[in-house]
Tab-separated table of N, CA and C in Angstrom:
chain	number	residue	atom	x	y	z
A	1	HIS	N	-74.614	53.698	8.017
A	1	HIS	CA	-75.555	53.075	8.922
A	1	HIS	C	-75.822	53.919	10.166
A	2	THR	N	-75.393	55.141	10.171
A	2	THR	CA	-75.735	56.009	11.283
A	2	THR	C	-77.140	56.539	11.042
A	3	ARG	N	-77.972	56.459	12.054
A	3	ARG	CA	-79.344	56.938	11.945
A	3	ARG	C	-79.441	58.287	12.634
A	4	TYR	N	-80.295	59.123	12.123
A	4	TYR	CA	-80.509	60.425	12.726
A	4	TYR	C	-81.950	60.514	13.196
A	5	GLY	N	-82.155	61.166	14.308
A	5	GLY	CA	-83.501	61.353	14.819
A	5	GLY	C	-83.729	62.814	15.123
A	6	THR	N	-84.978	63.161	15.277
A	6	THR	CA	-85.304	64.524	15.643
A	6	THR	C	-85.828	64.535	17.067
A	7	VAL	N	-85.188	65.313	17.908
A	7	VAL	CA	-85.611	65.439	19.297
A	7	VAL	C	-85.956	66.907	19.509
A	8	THR	N	-87.189	67.174	19.827
A	8	THR	CA	-87.697	68.544	20.016
A	8	THR	C	-87.256	69.463	18.888
A	9	GLY	N	-87.368	68.962	17.649
A	9	GLY	CA	-87.074	69.792	16.496
A	9	GLY	C	-85.602	69.949	16.165
A	10	VAL	N	-84.705	69.335	16.934
A	10	VAL	CA	-83.264	69.429	16.686
A	10	VAL	C	-82.776	68.071	16.217
A	11	GLN	N	-82.077	68.070	15.086
A	11	GLN	CA	-81.560	66.797	14.569
A	11	GLN	C	-80.407	66.330	15.438
A	12	THR	N	-80.454	65.062	15.847
A	12	THR	CA	-79.387	64.489	16.666
A	12	THR	C	-78.806	63.291	15.946
A	13	CYS	N	-77.545	63.043	16.148
A	13	CYS	CA	-76.871	61.888	15.555
A	13	CYS	C	-76.874	60.778	16.583
A	14	ALA	N	-77.434	59.646	16.223
A	14	ALA	CA	-77.497	58.509	17.133
A	14	ALA	C	-76.366	57.544	16.817
A	15	LEU	N	-76.139	56.630	17.731
A	15	LEU	CA	-75.183	55.557	17.476
A	15	LEU	C	-75.696	54.711	16.312
A	16	PRO	N	-74.806	54.025	15.613
A	16	PRO	CA	-75.261	53.140	14.544
A	16	PRO	C	-76.272	52.130	15.089
A	17	ILE	N	-77.232	51.808	14.270
A	17	ILE	CA	-78.224	50.808	14.643
A	17	ILE	C	-77.865	49.536	13.902
A	18	LEU	N	-77.744	48.439	14.647
A	18	LEU	CA	-77.379	47.172	14.029
A	18	LEU	C	-78.439	46.746	13.024
A	19	THR	N	-77.980	46.222	11.911
A	19	THR	CA	-78.877	45.629	10.928
A	19	THR	C	-78.554	44.147	10.850
A	20	PHE	N	-79.532	43.373	10.442
A	20	PHE	CA	-79.390	41.926	10.363
A	20	PHE	C	-79.605	41.466	8.933
A	21	LEU	N	-78.786	40.518	8.492
A	21	LEU	CA	-79.154	39.787	7.291
A	21	LEU	C	-80.431	39.036	7.648
A	22	ARG	N	-81.310	38.852	6.686
A	22	ARG	CA	-82.586	38.169	6.945
A	22	ARG	C	-82.354	36.810	7.618
A	23	ALA	N	-81.370	36.061	7.139
A	23	ALA	CA	-81.102	34.740	7.703
A	23	ALA	C	-80.605	34.836	9.152
A	24	ALA	N	-79.884	35.907	9.494
A	24	ALA	CA	-79.425	36.083	10.877
A	24	ALA	C	-80.604	36.384	11.792
A	25	ALA	N	-81.570	37.144	11.299
A	25	ALA	CA	-82.784	37.388	12.085
A	25	ALA	C	-83.535	36.075	12.302
A	26	ASP	N	-83.550	35.213	11.274
A	26	ASP	CA	-84.152	33.887	11.420
A	26	ASP	C	-83.400	33.067	12.463
A	27	ASP	N	-82.056	33.172	12.461
A	27	ASP	CA	-81.256	32.483	13.485
A	27	ASP	C	-81.721	32.878	14.875
A	28	LEU	N	-81.890	34.168	15.068
A	28	LEU	CA	-82.248	34.694	16.382
A	28	LEU	C	-83.644	34.246	16.799
A	29	ARG	N	-84.596	34.245	15.868
A	29	ARG	CA	-85.951	33.760	16.183
A	29	ARG	C	-85.921	32.282	16.566
A	30	SER	N	-85.176	31.489	15.807
A	30	SER	CA	-85.067	30.065	16.096
A	30	SER	C	-84.406	29.835	17.456
A	31	LEU	N	-83.365	30.605	17.729
A	31	LEU	CA	-82.659	30.488	19.004
A	31	LEU	C	-83.579	30.822	20.165
A	32	ALA	N	-84.403	31.840	20.008
A	32	ALA	CA	-85.337	32.235	21.074
A	32	ALA	C	-86.315	31.102	21.374
A	33	ASP	N	-86.721	30.349	20.347
A	33	ASP	CA	-87.625	29.212	20.553
A	33	ASP	C	-86.911	28.032	21.198
A	34	ARG	N	-85.678	27.761	20.755
A	34	ARG	CA	-84.950	26.580	21.211
A	34	ARG	C	-84.237	26.778	22.543
A	35	ARG	N	-83.607	27.924	22.723
A	35	ARG	CA	-82.764	28.188	23.886
A	35	ARG	C	-82.942	29.642	24.336
A	36	PRO	N	-84.039	29.918	25.038
A	36	PRO	CA	-84.328	31.303	25.429
A	36	PRO	C	-83.230	31.961	26.264
A	37	ALA	N	-82.547	31.208	27.107
A	37	ALA	CA	-81.483	31.797	27.940
A	37	ALA	C	-80.345	32.329	27.073
A	38	ILE	N	-80.013	31.591	26.030
A	38	ILE	CA	-78.947	32.041	25.130
A	38	ILE	C	-79.428	33.253	24.331
A	39	ALA	N	-80.676	33.219	23.890
A	39	ALA	CA	-81.213	34.352	23.131
A	39	ALA	C	-81.171	35.626	23.974
A	40	LEU	N	-81.486	35.531	25.246
A	40	LEU	CA	-81.419	36.711	26.121
A	40	LEU	C	-79.990	37.243	26.217
A	41	GLU	N	-79.025	36.342	26.325
A	41	GLU	CA	-77.622	36.767	26.382
A	41	GLU	C	-77.200	37.400	25.051
A	42	VAL	N	-77.665	36.836	23.945
A	42	VAL	CA	-77.354	37.410	22.630
A	42	VAL	C	-77.897	38.834	22.550
A	43	PHE	N	-79.133	39.044	22.985
A	43	PHE	CA	-79.701	40.399	22.960
A	43	PHE	C	-78.889	41.358	23.814
A	44	ALA	N	-78.435	40.905	24.984
A	44	ALA	CA	-77.619	41.766	25.850
A	44	ALA	C	-76.298	42.117	25.158
A	45	LEU	N	-75.681	41.137	24.500
A	45	LEU	CA	-74.422	41.390	23.796
A	45	LEU	C	-74.632	42.299	22.592
A	46	LEU	N	-75.732	42.121	21.879
A	46	LEU	CA	-76.033	42.984	20.739
A	46	LEU	C	-76.247	44.425	21.192
A	47	LYS	N	-76.875	44.598	22.339
A	47	LYS	CA	-77.049	45.950	22.896
A	47	LYS	C	-75.700	46.585	23.193
A	48	ARG	N	-74.780	45.801	23.791
A	48	ARG	CA	-73.442	46.314	24.072
A	48	ARG	C	-72.687	46.640	22.785
A	49	LEU	N	-72.858	45.807	21.755
A	49	LEU	CA	-72.244	46.089	20.444
A	49	LEU	C	-72.782	47.401	19.886
A	50	ASN	N	-74.086	47.544	19.910
A	50	ASN	CA	-74.719	48.735	19.359
A	50	ASN	C	-74.327	49.999	20.115
A	51	ASP	N	-74.110	49.867	21.427
A	51	ASP	CA	-73.716	51.012	22.255
A	51	ASP	C	-72.229	51.313	22.170
A	52	GLY	N	-71.471	50.451	21.464
A	52	GLY	CA	-70.034	50.657	21.354
A	52	GLY	C	-69.254	50.205	22.574
A	53	ARG	N	-69.883	49.409	23.443
A	53	ARG	CA	-69.215	48.933	24.654
A	53	ARG	C	-68.621	47.540	24.488
A	54	LEU	N	-68.718	46.989	23.292
A	54	LEU	CA	-68.185	45.664	23.002
A	54	LEU	C	-67.600	45.688	21.601
A	55	VAL	N	-66.385	45.165	21.469
A	55	VAL	CA	-65.724	45.116	20.165
A	55	VAL	C	-65.533	43.648	19.791
A	56	PRO	N	-66.012	43.251	18.618
A	56	PRO	CA	-65.851	41.861	18.185
A	56	PRO	C	-64.389	41.521	17.940
A	57	HIS	N	-64.067	40.250	18.081
A	57	HIS	CA	-62.738	39.735	17.746
A	57	HIS	C	-62.726	39.479	16.243
A	58	ARG	N	-61.782	40.104	15.545
A	58	ARG	CA	-61.746	40.019	14.079
A	58	ARG	C	-61.419	38.596	13.621
A	59	LEU	N	-62.123	38.164	12.570
A	59	LEU	CA	-61.875	36.862	11.959
A	59	LEU	C	-60.857	37.004	10.835
A	60	ARG	N	-60.420	35.859	10.300
A	60	ARG	CA	-59.413	35.861	9.236
A	60	ARG	C	-59.887	35.004	8.063
A	61	HIS	N	-58.972	34.761	7.173
A	61	HIS	CA	-59.225	33.903	6.024
A	61	HIS	C	-58.879	32.468	6.411
A	62	PHE	N	-59.837	31.572	6.241
A	62	PHE	CA	-59.604	30.151	6.467
A	62	PHE	C	-60.094	29.388	5.248
A	63	GLY	N	-59.450	28.271	4.970
A	63	GLY	CA	-59.819	27.483	3.795
A	63	GLY	C	-61.282	27.093	3.769
A	64	LYS	N	-61.833	26.734	4.922
A	64	LYS	CA	-63.212	26.249	4.928
A	64	LYS	C	-64.251	27.359	4.858
A	65	THR	N	-63.857	28.609	5.135
A	65	THR	CA	-64.833	29.704	5.142
A	65	THR	C	-64.544	30.784	4.110
A	66	GLY	N	-63.375	30.767	3.518
A	66	GLY	CA	-63.002	31.881	2.663
A	66	GLY	C	-62.592	33.065	3.526
A	67	ASP	N	-62.490	34.216	2.926
A	67	ASP	CA	-62.008	35.399	3.630
A	67	ASP	C	-63.125	36.056	4.435
A	68	LEU	N	-63.037	35.931	5.754
A	68	LEU	CA	-63.972	36.606	6.654
A	68	LEU	C	-63.249	37.716	7.405
A	69	GLY	N	-62.218	38.279	6.775
A	69	GLY	CA	-61.404	39.312	7.414
A	69	GLY	C	-62.154	40.600	7.721
A	70	ASP	N	-63.288	40.819	7.063
A	70	ASP	CA	-64.100	41.997	7.373
A	70	ASP	C	-65.183	41.671	8.402
A	71	CYS	N	-65.068	40.481	9.000
A	71	CYS	CA	-66.053	40.030	9.990
A	71	CYS	C	-65.407	39.880	11.364
A	72	GLY	N	-66.240	39.827	12.346
A	72	GLY	CA	-65.780	39.606	13.706
A	72	GLY	C	-66.729	38.662	14.414
A	73	LYS	N	-66.272	38.153	15.556
A	73	LYS	CA	-67.102	37.231	16.329
A	73	LYS	C	-67.236	37.745	17.752
A	74	VAL	N	-68.348	37.376	18.349
A	74	VAL	CA	-68.598	37.642	19.755
A	74	VAL	C	-68.974	36.304	20.382
A	75	ARG	N	-68.275	35.936	21.445
A	75	ARG	CA	-68.563	34.687	22.156
A	75	ARG	C	-69.833	34.854	22.977
A	76	VAL	N	-70.683	33.831	22.933
A	76	VAL	CA	-71.904	33.800	23.730
A	76	VAL	C	-71.801	32.573	24.635
A	77	VAL	N	-71.631	32.819	25.924
A	77	VAL	CA	-71.442	31.728	26.883
A	77	VAL	C	-72.511	31.829	27.963
A	78	VAL	N	-73.293	30.764	28.099
A	78	VAL	CA	-74.305	30.656	29.143
A	78	VAL	C	-74.112	29.293	29.783
A	79	ASP	N	-73.931	29.263	31.091
A	79	ASP	CA	-73.715	28.001	31.798
A	79	ASP	C	-74.786	26.973	31.448
A	80	GLY	N	-74.331	25.743	31.195
A	80	GLY	CA	-75.237	24.645	30.905
A	80	GLY	C	-75.719	24.574	29.468
A	81	HIS	N	-75.209	25.445	28.596
A	81	HIS	CA	-75.619	25.467	27.193
A	81	HIS	C	-74.384	25.442	26.303
A	82	PRO	N	-74.529	24.939	25.066
A	82	PRO	CA	-73.384	24.979	24.142
A	82	PRO	C	-73.006	26.427	23.815
A	83	GLU	N	-71.701	26.648	23.602
A	83	GLU	CA	-71.241	27.991	23.224
A	83	GLU	C	-71.803	28.364	21.869
A	84	HIS	N	-72.143	29.626	21.732
A	84	HIS	CA	-72.629	30.173	20.475
A	84	HIS	C	-71.721	31.317	20.045
A	85	ARG	N	-71.889	31.739	18.805
A	85	ARG	CA	-71.160	32.879	18.285
A	85	ARG	C	-72.117	33.801	17.563
A	86	ILE	N	-71.857	35.088	17.709
A	86	ILE	CA	-72.500	36.101	16.878
A	86	ILE	C	-71.433	36.505	15.869
A	87	VAL	N	-71.726	36.357	14.592
A	87	VAL	CA	-70.784	36.778	13.553
A	87	VAL	C	-71.336	38.063	12.944
A	88	VAL	N	-70.489	39.086	12.940
A	88	VAL	CA	-70.878	40.395	12.420
A	88	VAL	C	-69.926	40.802	11.308
A	89	ARG	N	-70.435	41.601	10.385
A	89	ARG	CA	-69.593	42.158	9.323
A	89	ARG	C	-69.340	43.610	9.693
A	90	GLY	N	-68.109	44.049	9.491
A	90	GLY	CA	-67.760	45.408	9.866
A	90	GLY	C	-67.102	46.168	8.748
A	91	THR	N	-66.590	47.333	9.101
A	91	THR	CA	-65.874	48.175	8.150
A	91	THR	C	-64.383	47.985	8.345
A	92	ALA	N	-63.610	48.409	7.379
A	92	ALA	CA	-62.150	48.322	7.475
A	92	ALA	C	-61.641	49.296	8.527
A	93	GLY	N	-60.418	49.084	8.942
A	93	GLY	CA	-59.818	49.973	9.943
A	93	GLY	C	-60.404	49.706	11.309
A	94	ALA	N	-60.824	50.751	11.992
A	94	ALA	CA	-61.460	50.593	13.297
A	94	ALA	C	-62.757	49.819	13.082
A	95	PHE	N	-62.908	48.730	13.792
A	95	PHE	CA	-64.036	47.840	13.538
A	95	PHE	C	-65.340	48.485	13.980
A	96	VAL	N	-66.184	48.779	13.004
A	96	VAL	CA	-67.528	49.285	13.269
A	96	VAL	C	-68.491	48.271	12.666
A	97	VAL	N	-69.376	47.735	13.488
A	97	VAL	CA	-70.288	46.698	13.026
A	97	VAL	C	-71.287	47.276	12.036
A	98	VAL	N	-71.435	46.586	10.912
A	98	VAL	CA	-72.372	46.984	9.876
A	98	VAL	C	-73.591	46.066	9.893
A	99	ASP	N	-73.372	44.754	9.903
A	99	ASP	CA	-74.465	43.778	9.844
A	99	ASP	C	-74.211	42.627	10.798
A	100	VAL	N	-75.286	42.082	11.341
A	100	VAL	CA	-75.222	40.798	12.031
A	100	VAL	C	-75.451	39.751	10.956
A	101	VAL	N	-74.508	38.824	10.829
A	101	VAL	CA	-74.519	37.855	9.737
A	101	VAL	C	-75.059	36.500	10.169
A	102	ALA	N	-74.683	36.043	11.370
A	102	ALA	CA	-75.119	34.729	11.852
A	102	ALA	C	-75.105	34.717	13.371
A	103	VAL	N	-76.028	33.963	13.941
A	103	VAL	CA	-76.070	33.711	15.383
A	103	VAL	C	-76.308	32.213	15.511
A	104	GLU	N	-75.256	31.476	15.853
A	104	GLU	CA	-75.358	30.021	15.848
A	104	GLU	C	-74.370	29.398	16.805
A	105	GLU	N	-74.486	28.064	16.939
A	105	GLU	CA	-73.561	27.314	17.784
A	105	GLU	C	-72.153	27.414	17.233
A	106	ARG	N	-71.196	27.363	18.142
A	106	ARG	CA	-69.786	27.402	17.775
A	106	ARG	C	-69.316	26.030	17.300
A	107	ALA	N	-69.914	24.964	17.857
A	107	ALA	CA	-69.510	23.597	17.512
A	107	ALA	C	-69.599	23.369	16.010
A	108	ASP	N	-68.671	22.603	15.491
A	108	ASP	CA	-68.594	22.270	14.065
A	108	ASP	C	-68.417	23.507	13.191
A	109	ASP	N	-68.015	24.638	13.792
A	109	ASP	CA	-67.812	25.898	13.060
A	109	ASP	C	-69.079	26.359	12.347
A	110	LEU	N	-70.233	25.963	12.868
A	110	LEU	CA	-71.492	26.240	12.179
A	110	LEU	C	-71.714	27.731	11.922
A	111	ALA	N	-71.467	28.577	12.910
A	111	ALA	CA	-71.685	30.022	12.727
A	111	ALA	C	-70.818	30.572	11.604
A	112	TYR	N	-69.572	30.106	11.526
A	112	TYR	CA	-68.640	30.608	10.520
A	112	TYR	C	-68.977	30.085	9.129
A	113	LEU	N	-69.395	28.829	9.051
A	113	LEU	CA	-69.782	28.257	7.758
A	113	LEU	C	-71.009	28.980	7.208
A	114	LEU	N	-71.981	29.249	8.087
A	114	LEU	CA	-73.168	29.991	7.651
A	114	LEU	C	-72.793	31.394	7.179
A	115	ALA	N	-71.900	32.046	7.910
A	115	ALA	CA	-71.467	33.394	7.519
A	115	ALA	C	-70.825	33.361	6.131
A	116	ALA	N	-69.963	32.380	5.890
A	116	ALA	CA	-69.294	32.273	4.592
A	116	ALA	C	-70.300	32.081	3.468
A	117	LEU	N	-71.291	31.227	3.700
A	117	LEU	CA	-72.313	30.999	2.673
A	117	LEU	C	-73.166	32.244	2.455
A	118	ARG	N	-73.588	32.867	3.538
A	118	ARG	CA	-74.474	34.026	3.431
A	118	ARG	C	-73.808	35.230	2.783
A	119	LEU	N	-72.503	35.350	2.975
A	119	LEU	CA	-71.776	36.482	2.393
A	119	LEU	C	-71.162	36.151	1.040
A	120	GLY	N	-71.372	34.928	0.563
A	120	GLY	CA	-70.858	34.540	-0.748
A	120	GLY	C	-69.346	34.448	-0.794
A	121	ARG	N	-68.727	34.048	0.300
A	121	ARG	CA	-67.260	34.003	0.374
A	121	ARG	C	-66.664	32.730	-0.207
A	122	LEU	N	-67.487	31.742	-0.474
A	122	LEU	CA	-67.000	30.504	-1.075
A	122	LEU	C	-67.311	30.572	-2.567
A	123	VAL	N	-66.355	31.096	-3.333
A	123	VAL	CA	-66.599	31.348	-4.749
A	123	VAL	C	-66.502	30.091	-5.606
A	124	ASP	N	-65.712	29.118	-5.157
A	124	ASP	CA	-65.603	27.864	-5.905
A	124	ASP	C	-66.912	27.093	-5.739
A	125	PRO	N	-67.594	26.772	-6.855
A	125	PRO	CA	-68.902	26.125	-6.741
A	125	PRO	C	-68.862	24.775	-6.026
A	126	VAL	N	-67.784	24.024	-6.186
A	126	VAL	CA	-67.684	22.722	-5.523
A	126	VAL	C	-67.551	22.915	-4.008
A	127	ARG	N	-66.682	23.832	-3.590
A	127	ARG	CA	-66.537	24.103	-2.148
A	127	ARG	C	-67.829	24.640	-1.550
A	128	ARG	N	-68.510	25.523	-2.290
A	128	ARG	CA	-69.768	26.081	-1.805
A	128	ARG	C	-70.803	24.969	-1.636
A	129	SER	N	-70.911	24.100	-2.630
A	129	SER	CA	-71.862	22.986	-2.563
A	129	SER	C	-71.519	22.037	-1.419
A	130	ASP	N	-70.237	21.711	-1.266
A	130	ASP	CA	-69.810	20.839	-0.155
A	130	ASP	C	-70.159	21.467	1.192
A	131	THR	N	-69.949	22.775	1.311
A	131	THR	CA	-70.237	23.463	2.573
A	131	THR	C	-71.738	23.499	2.833
A	132	GLN	N	-72.528	23.718	1.799
A	132	GLN	CA	-73.986	23.693	1.964
A	132	GLN	C	-74.448	22.334	2.473
A	133	ARG	N	-73.886	21.255	1.901
A	133	ARG	CA	-74.248	19.907	2.358
A	133	ARG	C	-73.784	19.674	3.791
A	134	ARG	N	-72.592	20.151	4.123
A	134	ARG	CA	-72.078	19.986	5.488
A	134	ARG	C	-72.980	20.704	6.498
A	135	VAL	N	-73.369	21.939	6.187
A	135	VAL	CA	-74.257	22.693	7.077
A	135	VAL	C	-75.593	21.971	7.216
A	136	ALA	N	-76.134	21.471	6.109
A	136	ALA	CA	-77.409	20.743	6.160
A	136	ALA	C	-77.295	19.511	7.049
A	137	ARG	N	-76.164	18.786	6.969
A	137	ARG	CA	-75.963	17.602	7.820
A	137	ARG	C	-75.871	17.984	9.297
A	138	ILE	N	-75.133	19.070	9.591
A	138	ILE	CA	-74.983	19.522	10.978
A	138	ILE	C	-76.353	19.894	11.548
A	139	LEU	N	-77.131	20.655	10.786
A	139	LEU	CA	-78.447	21.072	11.260
A	139	LEU	C	-79.389	19.876	11.395
A	140	ALA	N	-79.332	18.934	10.444
A	140	ALA	CA	-80.181	17.744	10.527
A	140	ALA	C	-79.842	16.924	11.765
A	141	ALA	N	-78.558	16.831	12.097
A	141	ALA	CA	-78.142	16.094	13.297
A	141	ALA	C	-78.674	16.760	14.564
A	142	ARG	N	-78.952	18.056	14.481
A	142	ARG	CA	-79.501	18.791	15.628
A	142	ARG	C	-81.031	18.886	15.549
A	143	GLY	N	-81.622	18.206	14.558
A	143	GLY	CA	-83.070	18.208	14.419
A	143	GLY	C	-83.633	19.474	13.820
A	144	ARG	N	-82.815	20.176	13.044
A	144	ARG	CA	-83.255	21.430	12.426
A	144	ARG	C	-82.952	21.394	10.946
A	145	GLY	N	-83.639	22.230	10.188
A	145	GLY	CA	-83.382	22.356	8.758
A	145	GLY	C	-82.661	23.653	8.475
A	146	LEU	N	-82.192	23.791	7.258
A	146	LEU	CA	-81.526	25.008	6.818
A	146	LEU	C	-82.577	26.078	6.592
A	147	SER	N	-82.437	27.230	7.278
A	147	SER	CA	-83.409	28.304	7.120
A	147	SER	C	-82.760	29.489	6.431
A	148	GLY	N	-83.561	30.258	5.761
A	148	GLY	CA	-83.081	31.474	5.124
A	148	GLY	C	-82.267	31.149	3.893
A	149	PRO	N	-81.840	32.189	3.204
A	149	PRO	CA	-81.048	31.989	1.996
A	149	PRO	C	-79.701	31.375	2.315
A	150	ARG	N	-79.212	30.564	1.405
A	150	ARG	CA	-77.922	29.905	1.634
A	150	ARG	C	-76.758	30.794	1.320
A	151	SER	N	-76.979	31.821	0.558
A	151	SER	CA	-75.922	32.803	0.315
A	151	SER	C	-76.596	34.136	0.135
A	152	GLY	N	-75.823	35.189	0.166
A	152	GLY	CA	-76.410	36.526	0.093
A	152	GLY	C	-77.183	36.805	1.351
A	153	GLY	N	-78.435	37.167	1.244
A	153	GLY	CA	-79.299	37.260	2.401
A	153	GLY	C	-79.511	38.646	2.934
A	154	GLY	N	-79.470	39.680	2.111
A	154	GLY	CA	-79.678	41.044	2.565
A	154	GLY	C	-81.037	41.334	3.033
């Protein structure tokens, strides 16, 4: 995921450029419409991630999400708004962000549940179906529908 550019005819190596799962980009668009202050903070944090000035806190394996050990979280805190999380997928060893997987509220573990579904970490069909219904209920309670693919999402 390292991009190269040409500056005055000389190839230069740039910092990695963050990529988004399609559903995570949808998260960000929806967030910008619903809570612009949080979206601005998310963009600032994503810039720091991309510049290497912010390291996500690594996630682990939990029963409700499956193994998210290759993922990390970034806390998004803006006064007067619910806490949000940016969930990113990284590489093994030294954490280097590869993809932004989800940008959502922290309440009800919504960001983590979406990440598990989008990355296909819930392999048991019953657990996956239960989690899809749970996410749909959480979003419906917030007046929103499920956007983007429910799993995968490249």
